[in-house]
XYZ file of C-alpha atoms in Angstrom:
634
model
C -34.685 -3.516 -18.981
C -32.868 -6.335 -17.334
C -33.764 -6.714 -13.867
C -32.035 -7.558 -11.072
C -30.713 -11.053 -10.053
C -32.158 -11.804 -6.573
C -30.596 -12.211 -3.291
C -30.402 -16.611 -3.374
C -28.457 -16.127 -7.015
C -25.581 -13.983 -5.035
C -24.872 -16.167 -2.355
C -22.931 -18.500 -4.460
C -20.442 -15.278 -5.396
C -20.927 -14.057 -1.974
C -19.546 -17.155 -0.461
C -16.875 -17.539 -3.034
C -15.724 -14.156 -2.541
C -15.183 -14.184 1.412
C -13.439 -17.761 1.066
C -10.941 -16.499 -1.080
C -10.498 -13.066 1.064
C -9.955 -14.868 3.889
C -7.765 -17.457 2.171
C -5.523 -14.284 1.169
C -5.931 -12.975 5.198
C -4.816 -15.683 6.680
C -1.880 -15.622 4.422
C -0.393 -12.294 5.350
C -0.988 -13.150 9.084
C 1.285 -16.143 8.680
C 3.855 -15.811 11.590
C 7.276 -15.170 10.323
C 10.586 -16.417 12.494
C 11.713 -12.565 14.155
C 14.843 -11.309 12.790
C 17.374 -10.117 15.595
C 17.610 -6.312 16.229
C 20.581 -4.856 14.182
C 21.982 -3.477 17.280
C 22.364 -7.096 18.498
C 24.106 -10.395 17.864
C 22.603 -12.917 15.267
C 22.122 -16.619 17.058
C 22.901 -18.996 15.035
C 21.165 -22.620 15.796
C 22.622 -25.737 14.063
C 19.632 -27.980 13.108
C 20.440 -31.179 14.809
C 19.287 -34.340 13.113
C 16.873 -37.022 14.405
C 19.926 -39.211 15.542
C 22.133 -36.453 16.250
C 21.728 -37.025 19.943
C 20.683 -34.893 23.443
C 21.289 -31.168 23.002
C 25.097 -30.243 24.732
C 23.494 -28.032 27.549
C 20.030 -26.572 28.073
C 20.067 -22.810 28.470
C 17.964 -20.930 31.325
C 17.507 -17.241 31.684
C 16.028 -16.219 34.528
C 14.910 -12.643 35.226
C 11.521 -10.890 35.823
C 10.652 -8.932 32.450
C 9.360 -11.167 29.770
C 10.212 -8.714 27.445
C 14.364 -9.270 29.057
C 14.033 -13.350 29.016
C 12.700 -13.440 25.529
C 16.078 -11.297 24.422
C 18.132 -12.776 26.234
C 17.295 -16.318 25.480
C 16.980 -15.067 21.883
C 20.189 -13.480 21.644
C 22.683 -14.975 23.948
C 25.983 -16.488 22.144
C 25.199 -19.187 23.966
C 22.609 -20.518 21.835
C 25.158 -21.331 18.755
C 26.415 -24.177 20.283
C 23.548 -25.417 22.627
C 22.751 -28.030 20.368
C 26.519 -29.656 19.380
C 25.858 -32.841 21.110
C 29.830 -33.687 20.825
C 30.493 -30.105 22.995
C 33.420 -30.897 25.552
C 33.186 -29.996 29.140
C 36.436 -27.276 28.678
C 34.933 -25.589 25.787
C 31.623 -24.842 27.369
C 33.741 -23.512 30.465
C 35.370 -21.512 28.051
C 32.377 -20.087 26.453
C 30.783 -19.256 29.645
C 33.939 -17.350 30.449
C 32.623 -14.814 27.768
C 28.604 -15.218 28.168
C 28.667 -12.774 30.872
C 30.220 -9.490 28.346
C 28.158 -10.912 26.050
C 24.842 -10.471 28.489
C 26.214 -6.967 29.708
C 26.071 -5.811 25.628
C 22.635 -7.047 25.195
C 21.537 -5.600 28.154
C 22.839 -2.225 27.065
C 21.254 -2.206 24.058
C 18.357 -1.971 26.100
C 19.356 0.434 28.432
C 20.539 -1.685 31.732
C 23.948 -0.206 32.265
C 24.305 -1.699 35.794
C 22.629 -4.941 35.659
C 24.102 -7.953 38.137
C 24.359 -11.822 36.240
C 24.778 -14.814 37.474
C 25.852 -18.189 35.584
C 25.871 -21.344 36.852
C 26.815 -24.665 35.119
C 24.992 -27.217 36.745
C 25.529 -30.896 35.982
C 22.002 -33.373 36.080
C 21.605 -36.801 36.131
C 18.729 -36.994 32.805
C 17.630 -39.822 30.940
C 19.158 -40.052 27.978
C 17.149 -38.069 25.291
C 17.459 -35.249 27.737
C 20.960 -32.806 28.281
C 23.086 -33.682 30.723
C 24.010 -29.897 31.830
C 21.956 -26.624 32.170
C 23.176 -23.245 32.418
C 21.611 -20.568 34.551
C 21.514 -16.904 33.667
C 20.184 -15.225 36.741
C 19.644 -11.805 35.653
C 18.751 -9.000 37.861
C 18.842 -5.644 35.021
C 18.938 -2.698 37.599
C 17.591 0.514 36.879
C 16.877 1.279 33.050
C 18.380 4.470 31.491
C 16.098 7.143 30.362
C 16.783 10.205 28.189
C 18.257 13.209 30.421
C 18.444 15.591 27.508
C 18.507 15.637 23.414
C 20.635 18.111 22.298
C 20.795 18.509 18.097
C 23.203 20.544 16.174
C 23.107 21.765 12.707
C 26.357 23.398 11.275
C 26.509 25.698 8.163
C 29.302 24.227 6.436
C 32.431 27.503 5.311
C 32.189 28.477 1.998
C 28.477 27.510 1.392
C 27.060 30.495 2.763
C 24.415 28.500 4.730
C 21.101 30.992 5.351
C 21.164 30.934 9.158
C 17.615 31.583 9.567
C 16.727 28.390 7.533
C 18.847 26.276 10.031
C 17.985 27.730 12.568
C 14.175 26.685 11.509
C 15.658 23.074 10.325
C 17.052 23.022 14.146
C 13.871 23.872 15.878
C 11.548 21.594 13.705
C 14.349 18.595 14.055
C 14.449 19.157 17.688
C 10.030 18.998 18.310
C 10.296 16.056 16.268
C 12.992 13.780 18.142
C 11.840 10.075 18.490
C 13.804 10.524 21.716
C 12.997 13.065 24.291
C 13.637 13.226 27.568
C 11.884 10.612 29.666
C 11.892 8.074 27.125
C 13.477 4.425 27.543
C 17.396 4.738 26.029
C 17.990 1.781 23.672
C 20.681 1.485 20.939
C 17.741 0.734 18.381
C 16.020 3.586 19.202
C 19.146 5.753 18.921
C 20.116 4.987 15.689
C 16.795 5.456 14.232
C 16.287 8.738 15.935
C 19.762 10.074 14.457
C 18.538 8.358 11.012
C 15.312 9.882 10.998
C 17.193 13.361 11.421
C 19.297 12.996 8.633
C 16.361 11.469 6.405
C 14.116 14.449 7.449
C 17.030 16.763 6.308
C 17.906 14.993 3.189
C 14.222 15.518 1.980
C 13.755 18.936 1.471
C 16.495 21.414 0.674
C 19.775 19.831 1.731
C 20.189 16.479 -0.100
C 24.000 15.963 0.928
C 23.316 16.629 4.659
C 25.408 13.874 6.629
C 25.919 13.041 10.638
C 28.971 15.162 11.339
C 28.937 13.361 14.979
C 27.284 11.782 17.469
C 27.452 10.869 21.112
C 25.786 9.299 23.543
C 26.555 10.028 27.500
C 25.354 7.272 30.169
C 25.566 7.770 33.539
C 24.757 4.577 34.533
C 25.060 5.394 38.502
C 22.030 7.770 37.712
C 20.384 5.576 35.349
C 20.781 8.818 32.679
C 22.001 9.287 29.075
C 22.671 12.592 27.537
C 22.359 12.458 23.458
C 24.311 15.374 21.477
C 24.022 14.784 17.523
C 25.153 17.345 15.107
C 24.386 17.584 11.218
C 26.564 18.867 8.263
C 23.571 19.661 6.444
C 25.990 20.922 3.057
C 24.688 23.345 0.462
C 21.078 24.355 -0.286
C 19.857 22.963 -3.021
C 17.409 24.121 -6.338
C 16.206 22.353 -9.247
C 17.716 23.303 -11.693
C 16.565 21.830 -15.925
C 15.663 18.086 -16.382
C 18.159 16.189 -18.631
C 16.290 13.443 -20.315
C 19.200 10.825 -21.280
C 18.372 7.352 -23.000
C 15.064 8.717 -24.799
C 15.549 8.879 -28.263
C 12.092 8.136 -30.018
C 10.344 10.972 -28.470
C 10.142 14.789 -28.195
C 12.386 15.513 -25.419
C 11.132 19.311 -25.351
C 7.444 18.003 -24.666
C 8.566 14.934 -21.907
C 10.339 18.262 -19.720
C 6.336 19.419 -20.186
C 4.673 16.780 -19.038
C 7.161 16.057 -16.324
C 6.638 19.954 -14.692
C 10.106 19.934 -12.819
C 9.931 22.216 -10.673
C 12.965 24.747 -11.876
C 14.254 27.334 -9.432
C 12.892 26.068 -6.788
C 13.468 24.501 -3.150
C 14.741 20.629 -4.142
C 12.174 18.178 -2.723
C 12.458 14.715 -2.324
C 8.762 14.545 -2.968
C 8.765 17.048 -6.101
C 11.479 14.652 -7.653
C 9.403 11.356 -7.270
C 5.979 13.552 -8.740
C 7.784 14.410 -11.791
C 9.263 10.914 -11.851
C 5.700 9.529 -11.294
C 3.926 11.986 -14.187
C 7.524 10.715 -16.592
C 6.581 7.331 -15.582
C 2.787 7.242 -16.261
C 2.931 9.340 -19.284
C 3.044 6.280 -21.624
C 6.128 7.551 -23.781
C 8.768 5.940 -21.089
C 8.665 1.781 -20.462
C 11.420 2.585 -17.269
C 12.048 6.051 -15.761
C 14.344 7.012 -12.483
C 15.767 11.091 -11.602
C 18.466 11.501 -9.988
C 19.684 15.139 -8.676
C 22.887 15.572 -10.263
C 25.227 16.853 -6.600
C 28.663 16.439 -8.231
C 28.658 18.790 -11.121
C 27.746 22.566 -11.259
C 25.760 25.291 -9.147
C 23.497 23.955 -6.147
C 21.493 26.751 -6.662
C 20.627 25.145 -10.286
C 21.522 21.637 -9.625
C 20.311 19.732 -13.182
C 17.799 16.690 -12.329
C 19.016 13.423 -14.600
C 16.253 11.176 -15.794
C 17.048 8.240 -16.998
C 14.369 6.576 -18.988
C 14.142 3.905 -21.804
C 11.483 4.448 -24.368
C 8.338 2.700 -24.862
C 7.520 0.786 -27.945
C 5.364 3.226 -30.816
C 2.848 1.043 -30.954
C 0.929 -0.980 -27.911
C -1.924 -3.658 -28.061
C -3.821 -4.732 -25.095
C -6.355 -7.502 -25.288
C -8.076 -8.096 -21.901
C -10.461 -9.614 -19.805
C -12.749 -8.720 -16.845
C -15.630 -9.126 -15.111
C -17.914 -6.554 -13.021
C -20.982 -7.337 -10.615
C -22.262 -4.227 -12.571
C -21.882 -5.333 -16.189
C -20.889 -9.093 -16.276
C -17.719 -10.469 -18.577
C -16.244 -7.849 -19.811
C -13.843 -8.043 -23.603
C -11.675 -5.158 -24.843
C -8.677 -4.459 -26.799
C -6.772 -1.042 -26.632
C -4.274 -0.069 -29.035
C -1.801 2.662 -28.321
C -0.309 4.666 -31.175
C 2.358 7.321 -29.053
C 3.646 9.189 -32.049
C 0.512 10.026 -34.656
C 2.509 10.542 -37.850
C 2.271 13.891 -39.261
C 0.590 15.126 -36.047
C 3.459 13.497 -33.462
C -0.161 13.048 -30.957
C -0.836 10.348 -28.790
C -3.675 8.095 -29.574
C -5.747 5.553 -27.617
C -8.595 3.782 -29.464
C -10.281 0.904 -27.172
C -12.733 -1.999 -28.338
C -14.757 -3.226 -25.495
C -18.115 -5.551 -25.165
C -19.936 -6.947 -22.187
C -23.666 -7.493 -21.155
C -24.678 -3.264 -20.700
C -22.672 -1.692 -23.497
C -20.177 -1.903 -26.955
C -18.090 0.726 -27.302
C -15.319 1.799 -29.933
C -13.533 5.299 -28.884
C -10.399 6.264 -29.930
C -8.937 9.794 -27.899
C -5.907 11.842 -29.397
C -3.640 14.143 -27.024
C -1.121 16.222 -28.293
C 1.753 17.245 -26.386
C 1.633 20.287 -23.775
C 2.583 23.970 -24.904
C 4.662 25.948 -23.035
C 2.318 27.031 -20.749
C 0.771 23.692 -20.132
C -2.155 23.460 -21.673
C -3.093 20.652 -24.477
C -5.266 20.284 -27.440
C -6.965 16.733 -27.757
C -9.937 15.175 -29.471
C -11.873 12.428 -29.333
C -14.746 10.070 -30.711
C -16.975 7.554 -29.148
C -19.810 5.163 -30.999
C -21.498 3.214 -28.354
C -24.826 1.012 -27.535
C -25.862 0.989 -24.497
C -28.721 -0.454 -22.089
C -29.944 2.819 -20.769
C -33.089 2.202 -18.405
C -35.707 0.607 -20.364
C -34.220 1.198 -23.672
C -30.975 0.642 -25.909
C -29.402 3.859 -26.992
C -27.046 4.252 -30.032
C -25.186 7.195 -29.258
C -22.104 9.229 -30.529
C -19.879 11.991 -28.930
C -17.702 13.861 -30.745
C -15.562 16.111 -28.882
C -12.305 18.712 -29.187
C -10.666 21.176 -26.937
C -8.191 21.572 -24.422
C -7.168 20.731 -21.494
C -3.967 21.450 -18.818
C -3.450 19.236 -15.610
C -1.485 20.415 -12.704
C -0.269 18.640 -9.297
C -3.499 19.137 -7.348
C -5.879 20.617 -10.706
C -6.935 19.387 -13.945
C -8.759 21.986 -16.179
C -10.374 21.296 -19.518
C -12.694 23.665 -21.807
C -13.753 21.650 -24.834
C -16.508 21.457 -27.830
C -18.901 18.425 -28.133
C -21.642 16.958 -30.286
C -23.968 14.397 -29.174
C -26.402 12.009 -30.784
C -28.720 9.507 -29.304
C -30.913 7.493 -31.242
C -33.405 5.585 -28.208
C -34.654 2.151 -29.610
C -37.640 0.265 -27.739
C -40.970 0.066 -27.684
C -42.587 4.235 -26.565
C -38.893 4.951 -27.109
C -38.611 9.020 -26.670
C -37.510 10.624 -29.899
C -33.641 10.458 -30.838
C -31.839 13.406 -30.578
C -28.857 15.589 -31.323
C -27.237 18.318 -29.423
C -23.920 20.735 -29.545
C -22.279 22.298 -26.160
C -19.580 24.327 -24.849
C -17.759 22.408 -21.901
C -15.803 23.645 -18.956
C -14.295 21.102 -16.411
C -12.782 21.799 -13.242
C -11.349 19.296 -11.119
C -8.962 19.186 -7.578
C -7.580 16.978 -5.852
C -6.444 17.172 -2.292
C -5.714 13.588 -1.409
C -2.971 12.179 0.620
C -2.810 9.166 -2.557
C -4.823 9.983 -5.314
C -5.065 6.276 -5.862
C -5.676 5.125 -2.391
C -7.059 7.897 -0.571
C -7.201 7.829 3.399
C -6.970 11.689 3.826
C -8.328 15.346 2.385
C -11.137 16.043 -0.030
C -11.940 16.434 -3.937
C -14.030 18.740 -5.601
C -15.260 18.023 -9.559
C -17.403 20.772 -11.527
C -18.488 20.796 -14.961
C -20.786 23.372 -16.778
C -22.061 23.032 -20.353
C -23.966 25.575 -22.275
C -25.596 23.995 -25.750
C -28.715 23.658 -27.835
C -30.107 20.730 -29.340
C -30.270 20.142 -33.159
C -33.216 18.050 -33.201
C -35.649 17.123 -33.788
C -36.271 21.132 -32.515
C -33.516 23.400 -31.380
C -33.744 24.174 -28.000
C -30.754 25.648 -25.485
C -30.067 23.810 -22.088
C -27.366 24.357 -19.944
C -26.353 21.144 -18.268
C -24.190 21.043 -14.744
C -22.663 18.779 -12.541
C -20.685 18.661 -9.326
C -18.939 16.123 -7.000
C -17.367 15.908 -3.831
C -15.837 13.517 -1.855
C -13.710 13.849 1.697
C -12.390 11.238 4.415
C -12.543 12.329 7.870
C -10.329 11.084 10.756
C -12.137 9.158 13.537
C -9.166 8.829 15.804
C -6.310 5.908 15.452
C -6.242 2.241 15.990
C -3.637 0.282 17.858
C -2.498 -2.623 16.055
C 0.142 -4.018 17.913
C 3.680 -3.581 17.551
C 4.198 0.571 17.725
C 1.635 0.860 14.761
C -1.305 2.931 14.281
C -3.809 3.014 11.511
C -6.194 5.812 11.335
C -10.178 4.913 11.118
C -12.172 7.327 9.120
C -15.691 8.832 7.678
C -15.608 8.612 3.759
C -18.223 11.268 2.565
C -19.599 11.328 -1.073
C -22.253 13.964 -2.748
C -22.715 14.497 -6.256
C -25.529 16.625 -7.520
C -26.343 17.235 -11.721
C -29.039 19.169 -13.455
C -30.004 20.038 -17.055
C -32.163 23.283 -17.436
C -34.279 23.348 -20.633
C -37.574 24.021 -21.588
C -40.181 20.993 -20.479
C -40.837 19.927 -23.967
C -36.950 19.816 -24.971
C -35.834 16.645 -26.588
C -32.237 16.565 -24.698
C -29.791 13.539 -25.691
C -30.118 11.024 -22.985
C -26.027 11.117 -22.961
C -26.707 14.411 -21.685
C -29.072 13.133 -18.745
C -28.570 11.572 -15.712
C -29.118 7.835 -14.109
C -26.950 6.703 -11.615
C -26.909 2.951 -8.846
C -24.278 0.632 -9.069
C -20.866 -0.297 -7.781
C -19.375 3.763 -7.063
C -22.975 5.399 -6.699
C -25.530 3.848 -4.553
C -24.757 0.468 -3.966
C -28.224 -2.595 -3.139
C -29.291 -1.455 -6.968
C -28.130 -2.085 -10.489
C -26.211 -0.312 -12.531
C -27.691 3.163 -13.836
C -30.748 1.431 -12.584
C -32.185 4.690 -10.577
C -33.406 7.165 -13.317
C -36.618 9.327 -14.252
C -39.726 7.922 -15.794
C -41.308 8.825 -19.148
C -45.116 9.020 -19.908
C -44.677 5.199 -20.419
C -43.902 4.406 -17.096
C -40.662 3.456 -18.596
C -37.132 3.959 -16.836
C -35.147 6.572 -18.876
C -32.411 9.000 -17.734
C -33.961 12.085 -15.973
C -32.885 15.626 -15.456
C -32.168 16.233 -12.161
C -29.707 13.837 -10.131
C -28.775 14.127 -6.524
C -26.262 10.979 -4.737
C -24.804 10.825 -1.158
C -23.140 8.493 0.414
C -21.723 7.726 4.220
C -18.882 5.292 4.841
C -17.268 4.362 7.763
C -13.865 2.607 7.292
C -11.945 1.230 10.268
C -8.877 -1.075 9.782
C -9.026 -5.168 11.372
C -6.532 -6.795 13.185
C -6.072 -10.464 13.739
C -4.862 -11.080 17.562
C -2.959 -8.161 17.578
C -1.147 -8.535 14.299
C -1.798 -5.629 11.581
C -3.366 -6.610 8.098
C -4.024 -5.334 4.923
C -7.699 -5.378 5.629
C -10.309 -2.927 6.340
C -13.799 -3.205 7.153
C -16.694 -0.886 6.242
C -20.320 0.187 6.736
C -22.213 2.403 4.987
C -25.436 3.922 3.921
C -26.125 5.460 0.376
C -28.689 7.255 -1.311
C -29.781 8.252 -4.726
C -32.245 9.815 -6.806
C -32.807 11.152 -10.780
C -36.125 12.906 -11.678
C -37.540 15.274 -14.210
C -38.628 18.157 -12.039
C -36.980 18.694 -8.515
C -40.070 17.704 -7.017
C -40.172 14.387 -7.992
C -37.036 13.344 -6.514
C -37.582 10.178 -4.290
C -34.471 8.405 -2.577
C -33.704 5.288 -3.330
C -31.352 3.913 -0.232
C -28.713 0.805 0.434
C -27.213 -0.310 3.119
C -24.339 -2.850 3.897
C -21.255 -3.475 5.122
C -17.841 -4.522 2.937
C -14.338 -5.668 3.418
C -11.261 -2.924 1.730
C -7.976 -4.927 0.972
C -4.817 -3.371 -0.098
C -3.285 -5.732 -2.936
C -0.411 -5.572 -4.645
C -2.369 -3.930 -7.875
C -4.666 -1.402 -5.791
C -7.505 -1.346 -3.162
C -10.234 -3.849 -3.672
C -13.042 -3.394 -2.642
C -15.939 -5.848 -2.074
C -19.126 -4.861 -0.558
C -22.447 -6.379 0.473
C -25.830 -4.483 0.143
C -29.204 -4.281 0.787
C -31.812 -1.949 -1.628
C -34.322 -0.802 0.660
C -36.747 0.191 -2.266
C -35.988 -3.222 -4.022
C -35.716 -5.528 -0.904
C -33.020 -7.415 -2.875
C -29.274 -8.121 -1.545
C -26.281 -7.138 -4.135
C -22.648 -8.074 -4.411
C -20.771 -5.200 -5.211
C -16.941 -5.557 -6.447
C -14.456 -2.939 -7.597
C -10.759 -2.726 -7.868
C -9.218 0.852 -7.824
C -9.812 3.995 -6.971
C -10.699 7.410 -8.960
C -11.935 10.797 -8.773
C-alpha cells in the first residue's frame, strides 16, 4: 500500500498552486478603460505628445451627483478638442455655442428633461505648462423622470391566425417581467434594453420572427413623468419541423437525426435548437455543427431545422498528458475509430499509465434505433493498486443503453475477473451479472452545476464463478443537489447566488459471508470527488490480515458551502468553499466507522471548465492533502 505523503511534502504544491491562482485573479480584475454608453456620444481624446504643449482649455463640470460629473466630464464634446494646444480663441467660442445641446442630450439620456447649465469661458493667467482657459459647466439637473406607466402590446399579425389565448399569456408574462415599471429611474439605456429584452424573450420560444412593430416614449418633463407604449409583431407560431443534415457526407445521416432528438412537432425553442445542436456537436461524428430554423421556406407549423455540419475525420489519435494529486503523472493515448467497418459502430480504445493503475479498454457504440435505445460493448484489462494489494482485473461487458435530455438508462451483461496479488492476498475471483442503470439529471449546466439535483441508481443481480458459485446482488446509489443560500452583490447590477452543495452515495453487495466476490465488484472510496484529507480509494474494509481491501458496504456524504469572492467590489471568476466530508466501507454494516476531512478550497471558472483546488485535513490520519480537479460529472 503506498501511504500518504505528509503535510511538509504539500506545501511546496500548496504554495505553487495559490501563486499561480492568484496570478490568474489579479489578471481578470485588471481595470479596463469604460466604454461610453451606446445611447451616448463617444469622446474622442487626441494623445498629445511630451512637447506638444499646455492643453487648449481645462474642462470643469460642476454639479452635485458624482454619478452626473463623471458623465458629463466623460462624455461632453468638449473633451475632443481639450487637448489641441494650437485651438483658436473663435473656434472654442464656437464649440461652446453647441456644448450646451450637447449637455441637454446627455442629460436626457439619463432622465433630466429640465435641467438648467451654465458655461463660462474664463481666461487665467497660468504658468506655462498649465492652460490658459477653463470652461465651467455649472449643472443644476432638476427633477429626474421616473416611469408613469409601461404599457406593452402584442398584435396577431392577418392571415396567421395568431391563437389569442397564447398572446394574450405572452402579454401578461412580458408585462410582470418589464425591466421598467413604474417608479423606476427613465434612462435611454434602460429603454432600449427593456424593449430588447421583450423581443429576445419572444423570439425564444414559439415566435422566432417576432419584431418591434413600434415604440414610444412620452416625457412630461414639467411632471418629471414618462409614459412607455411598445407593441410587438410577434409573426407566425412556429414548430419543428425534420432536421436537414447538409455538408455530412461520411456518415449515416438517418442515425445523426437520432442522436440529435429534434424535437419534431413541437413548440420551436431557442433552447431545444442549441440541445440538439449541443448532442450534434458532442457526438464525435461532426468536427463543426450550427442549426438554423429554416423561416423563409414552407409551413411554420413544420418549419425544417438546417444543420450545417462538416464531418470529422474516421479515424482520431490522442496522445496526452496529466497529472492528478490522486494518481501522480498521468500517460494515455485514445484512438477513435467512428465508422467500425462491417459494423458502421463507433469505437474508443484508450491506453493510459500512471502511479495507481494501467489500463487498456476499448468501448464500441452503435448507432441509436428508432426508438432510441443503443447496443454497445466493451472490454477493459487493468492493474490496479487496490488497498493493500495489486489487482489484475478484466470486465467484459454488452447491452444497451438510451440517453435522453434529463435520463440516461442502460441494462447490460458483464463478466468480471480479479486476480489479487500480495502477500495474504484473498483468493482471485470471477463473477457474471445482470446490470440496470438509471441515471437523471436536473442541473441548470450539467457541466458546471450551480442549481437542482441528480439522482444515480444501479442494481446488479449475478453469481460468482469461482473459486465457488455463489449469487450476490450488488447496489449502488448517488445523489447530489445545490441549494440556494440567498444572492451576493458584486457591484455593478450583478448578483451571484451562494449555495449548499450536498453529496450522499451509499453501495452494498449482499452475499453469503464466505462468498469470494471480485473486488471490482466491492467498494473503497477517499480521494479528490469522495472524501477529500485521504488518498485515493484509501478508505476500504479490512481482511483477516489486517490488510486494506475493498469492503462490502460503502456509505459517503459530503457538505459544501460555495459562496462567490469579489475583489473591491469588482466580480471574479472565483469562488470560495468550505466543507466537511465523510466516508466509510466495511464488511458488515456494523463495522462502519467514518473517516472525516475538512478544508476549505478556491472554484475558478476557466476557459476549459471549473477547477477546482481544495485544501484538507484527515481527521483519522492527522495529515493535510492537496486536492485538484478540473471538471465536473455526475
Amino acid at each position: 500500500m503506498t501511504k500518504p505523503s505528509s503535510a511538509p511534502a504539500r506545501w511546496p504544491a500548496l504554495l505553487f498552486l495559490l501563486i499561480g491562482l492568484a496570478l490568474l485573479q489579479g489578471c481578470s480584475l485588471l481595470q479596463r478603460p469604460s466604454s461610453a454608453p451606446h445611447d451616448a456620444p463617444s469622446s474622442i481624446t487626441s494623445e498629445a505628445g511630451p512637447d506638444s504643449g499646455p492643453d487648449a482649455f481645462a474642462l470643469d463640470v460642476q454639479v452635485e451627483d458624482d454619478t452626473l460629473r463623471e458623465y458629463l466630464t466623460r462624455h461632453l464634446e468638449l473633451q475632443r478638442f481639450r487637448q489641441l494646444p494650437d485651438l483658436q480663441a473663435h473656434e472654442l467660442t464656437r464649440l461652446l455655442g453647441s456644448a450646451d445641446a450637447n449637455a441637454r442630450d446627455l442629460l436626457a439620456t439619463q432622465g433630466y428633461f429640465s435641467p438648467e447649465i451654465t458655461i463660462e469661458l474664463r481666461e487665467q493667467a497660468t504658468d506655462a505648462d498649465a492652460p490658459p482657459r477653463t470652461v465651467l459647466v455649472s449643472v443644476s439637473p432638476g427633477p429626474r423622470t421616473h416611469i408613469a406607466s409601461a404599457d406593452i402590446t402584442l398584435m396577431g399579425e392577418d392571415g396567421h391566425g395568431a391563437d389569442a389565448t397564447e398572446l394574450a399569456r405572452r402579454q401578461a408574462r412580458l408585462q410582470r417581467g418589464w425591466s421598467l415599471p413604474p417608479g423606476e429611474p427613465f434612462t435611454q439605456q434602460g429603454w432600449d434594453s427593456a424593449k430588447n429584452q421583450g423581443l429576445r424573450d419572444l423570439q425564444a420560444r414559439r415566435y422566432p420572427t417576432a419584431r418591434i412593430a413600434s415604440s414610444r416614449a412620452e416625457v412630461d418633463a414639467d411632471r418629471a413623468e414618462a409614459k412607455l407604449q411598445v407593441a410587438y409583431a410577434p409573426g407566425p407560431a412556429y414548430r419543428f419541423g425534420t432536421l436537414q443534415i447538409q455538408g455530412g457526407e461520411r456518415y449515416d445521416n438517418e442515425g445523426m437525426r437520432r442522436i440529435a432528438r429534434l424535437p419534431t412537432g413541437e413548440d420551436y425553442s431557442e433552447a431545444r435548437l442549441l440541445d440538439t445542436q449541443q448532442r450534434l456537436a458532442s457526438s464525435g461524428y461532426y468536427d463543426a455543427v450550427f442549426l438554423t430554423l429554416d423561416t423563409e421556406h414552407g409551413d411554420p407549423q413544420s418549419a425544417p431545422v438546417i444543420a450545417q455540419v462538416r464531418d470529422a475525420p474516421l479515424q482520431k489519435m490522442v496522445f496526452g498528458v496529466g497529472i492528478s494529486t490522486d494518481s501522480g503523472p498521468r500517460l494515455s493515448m485514445d484512438h477513435t475509430h467512428n465508422r467500425l467497418p462491417g459494423l458502421g459502430w463507433r469505437a474508443v480504445s484508450k491506453v493510459a499509465v500512471d502511479n495507481k493503475r494501467k489500463l487498456l479498454s476499448t468501448d464500441w457504440t452503435g448507432l441509436p434505433h428508432a426508438n432510441g435505445w443503443r447496443w454497445f460493448t466493451g472490454l477493459q484489462l487493468q492493474r490496479e493498486a487496490t488497498g493493500s494489494y495489486d489487482v489484475d482485473s478484466s470486465r467484459l461487458r454488452a447491452g444497451r443503453t438510451k440517453s435522453t435530455d434529463r435520463i440516461d438508462r442502460s441494462y447490460f451483461l458483464q463478466h468480471d475477473t480479479a486476480k489479487n496479488r500480495g502477500e495474504d492476498a484473498p483468493p482471485s475471483s470471477s463473477a457474471i451479472s445482470a446490470n440496470y442503470g438509471w441515471t437523471g439529471r436536473y442541473f441548470n449546466n450539467n457541466t458546471n452545476p450551480t442549481r437542482g439535483w441528480g439522482l444515480a441508481a444501479e442494481l446488479g443481480v449475478g453469481t460468482t464463478l469461482r473459486p465457488e458459485r455463489d449469487p450476490f446482488v450488488r447496489t449502488l446509489l448517488r445523489w447530489q443537489s445545490f441549494v440556494g443560500l440567498g444572492r451576493v452583490d458584486l457591484g455593478n447590477n450583478v448578483r451571484r447566488g451562494s449555495r449548499l452543495s450536498l453529496r450522499l452515495e451509499g453501495g452494498a453487495v449482499l452475499a453469503r459471508d464466505g462468498a469470494d466476490i471480485p473486488v471490482t465488484q466491492l467498494f473503497l472510496t477517499g480521494g479528490d470527488t469522495t472524501v477529500r484529507g485521504y488518498g485515493y480509494r484509501s478508505i476500504g474494509a479490512r481482511t483477516d490480515a489486517d490488510k486494506l481491501f475493498g469492503g462490502r458496504y460503502m456509505a459517503v456524504g459530503s457538505a459544501e458551502w460555495q459562496r462567490p469572492i469579489t475583489v473591491r467590489g469588482n466580480r471574479t471568476d472565483f469562488e470560495s468553499a468550505l466543507f466537511i466530508d465523510a466516508g466509510a466501507v466495511a464488511d458488515t454494516p456494523g463495522d462502519l466507522t467514518a473517516r472525516v476531512g475538512v478544508g476549505a478550497g478556491l472554484r475558478w471558472q476557466s476557459p476549459v471548465g471549473p477547477l477546482q483546488a481544495d485544501l484538507a485535513y484527515g481527521l483519522h490520519t492527522h495529515q493535510v492533502r492537496l486536492h485538484l480537479r478540473l471538471g465536473y460529472t455526475f
